[in-house]
Amino acid sequence: MAFYYTRIIHILAFFILIGLLLISRLFYLQVIDGPKLAAQSLVSRVQEVPMEVARGEIFDRNGVPLTNTAWHFSIVVFPAQLKNISQTALELSDAMGASGTRIEGRLREEKRPFKLKTDVDAVTAQKINARSIPGVVAVAERMRYGASSVAAHVVGYINAADNRGMSGIEKKYDEMLRGSQPDYVAAFVDAGQQIIPGLGYKRLKINDSQGPSNIVLTIDSRIQKIVETVMDRHIHKGAVVVIRPTTGEILAMGSRPNFDANQLSDYLNREESPLLNRAVAAYQPGSVFKLVVAAAAIETEQVKLSDEFFDKGYIDINNLRFKGWDYERGVRGRLTFLDAMAYSSNPVLIEVGLRIGAERLITYAQRLGFGHRTKLNLDGEADGNLPSAEGLFPGDIANMAIGQGLLEATPVQIAGMIATIVNDGVKTDPYIVSRLTTNDGTVLKKFQPARGARIISKSSSLQLKQMMAAVTKYGTGQAAAVDVYGSAGKTGTAETGRTNSAGKGINHAWFAGYAPLENPQYVVVVFVEEGMSGGDVAAPIFSEILTEVFK
């Protein structure tokens, strides 16, 4: 009897083992190897045409997509399903308004399914599908970049040939955004390669464990649109950056000239370099740098706001005469340090810069973000240029004190400096990526504001804000005033050393500031390449942007 039960147990164990092996094999085929087998099955039972390659979305902070926002149509042809090539070519020619001879030649030449034409409009696509032409179907495809896309320089662009990011966020996070499997338009066929009745043409997506992830930016598309609309009205070449001062979040970043990522070849050789993101390119900052001079002077107790100076319209340094921007109007006379900033006095700020000395001036410039790129690490971001203190002669210091000479900075660096002042002297690093997510919304990584580092004292930052408020109240930046909410900032007009056809010097225009005056929410930097005057050109743009934002 014991022998009988032992045999039964062995037989049961054998069948259980076989069952487990079968279940394991089925699990492997269905779950582990399923995507691969599904792709292989296309070869024998499906005639397919690959459509757009899967690529993750780029969203703004509120979930508004900045990519894949538009559609176009492609005409897909399955040669094996064509009944009468000449008749098909005639019908397509009539619907598309194209050469029937050329279409027929293509239909006879191609043996595998192919796209006859892309970028077809919706009306033409509807006409073709309404005719139910055997072997022909018009299919909607997502366009990575729509005609009305915003933040083109931030998002960047891809090489459509291999789906690789070439600039901006597309390049920085290329591996996460890039999927490995395209979508397909497929015709399901029988053993005789004839389409199976009832199935028709289907959109087929192969699920892939290596699928793309999504990027959520700190950009606010509403503010970004306001910025770009204002830029299109007033800025041919330049940049605008909007930052939340307490966190370092970049809410908007615009660069002009703009470009259409669907037509890149049109922009490659243009003199004005439309593909360049000017928000992270380096330029001489002009008088905006006077805030660094003031910060160093106040922090080291070299100067108080009430200290008086005499502005005679110029200052001579070692036989070099440095004129005020308003030299032609004559002597300005006695000024407090507060008023010197409000009126952007070159002679006074140069005098203060020399009093501070090269070493301390360079040290505070470094602390405030000059001379090294930010932690954005965007493609093409410049370090700017901050000369070494060693070997700087008094004339060099004078040039630097008014933002000229070898000194260069990016609009993002300038925005970071203003944010530090606004944030009571605590520096927070600008950042533009909020989080990385899967397609179902699962957060893979979240980026938090970095812990701020104190750069200058709260007392110094309050005095600097008082100086910036004077600029917009009665100084050179009155055009940057924002009704109701108030604003503060600093103008900058940077000489390029070049002249126009009339012999007049060509200058870059800056305005860097914040609003509201109480509890500031936005730091805005406006840079207009060859804009001539910060007070006359950049300041009104600053005001217009913030007026629209506050609406």
GROMACS .gro file of C-alpha atoms in nm, residues 41 50 56 61 77-78 132 143 169-170 200-201 204 219 223 260 315 379 475 483 515 522 525 542:
model
   24
   41SER     CA    1   0.528   3.858  -3.593
   50PRO     CA    2   0.705   5.283  -3.942
   56GLY     CA    3   0.903   6.137  -2.442
   61ARG     CA    4   0.533   7.321  -1.481
   77VAL     CA    5   0.085   5.301  -4.976
   78PHE     CA    6   0.082   4.920  -4.951
  132SER     CA    7  -1.133   5.411  -5.008
  143MET     CA    8   0.474   6.668  -3.526
  169ILE     CA    9   1.660   6.980  -2.320
  170GLU     CA   10   1.630   6.739  -2.615
  200GLY     CA   11  -0.827   4.694  -4.247
  201TYR     CA   12  -0.542   4.924  -4.151
  204LEU     CA   13   0.021   4.942  -3.402
  219ILE     CA   14   0.883   7.694  -1.730
  223ILE     CA   15   0.458   8.361  -1.886
  260ASP     CA   16   1.124   7.655  -3.660
  315ILE     CA   17   3.720  11.086  -1.436
  379ASP     CA   18   2.395   7.304  -2.444
  475GLY     CA   19   1.678  10.751  -1.230
  483ASP     CA   20   0.194  10.040  -1.222
  515ALA     CA   21   0.869   9.311  -0.918
  522TYR     CA   22   0.974   8.777  -1.046
  525VAL     CA   23   1.641   9.031  -1.728
  542PHE     CA   24   1.071   9.489  -1.886
   0.00000   0.00000   0.00000
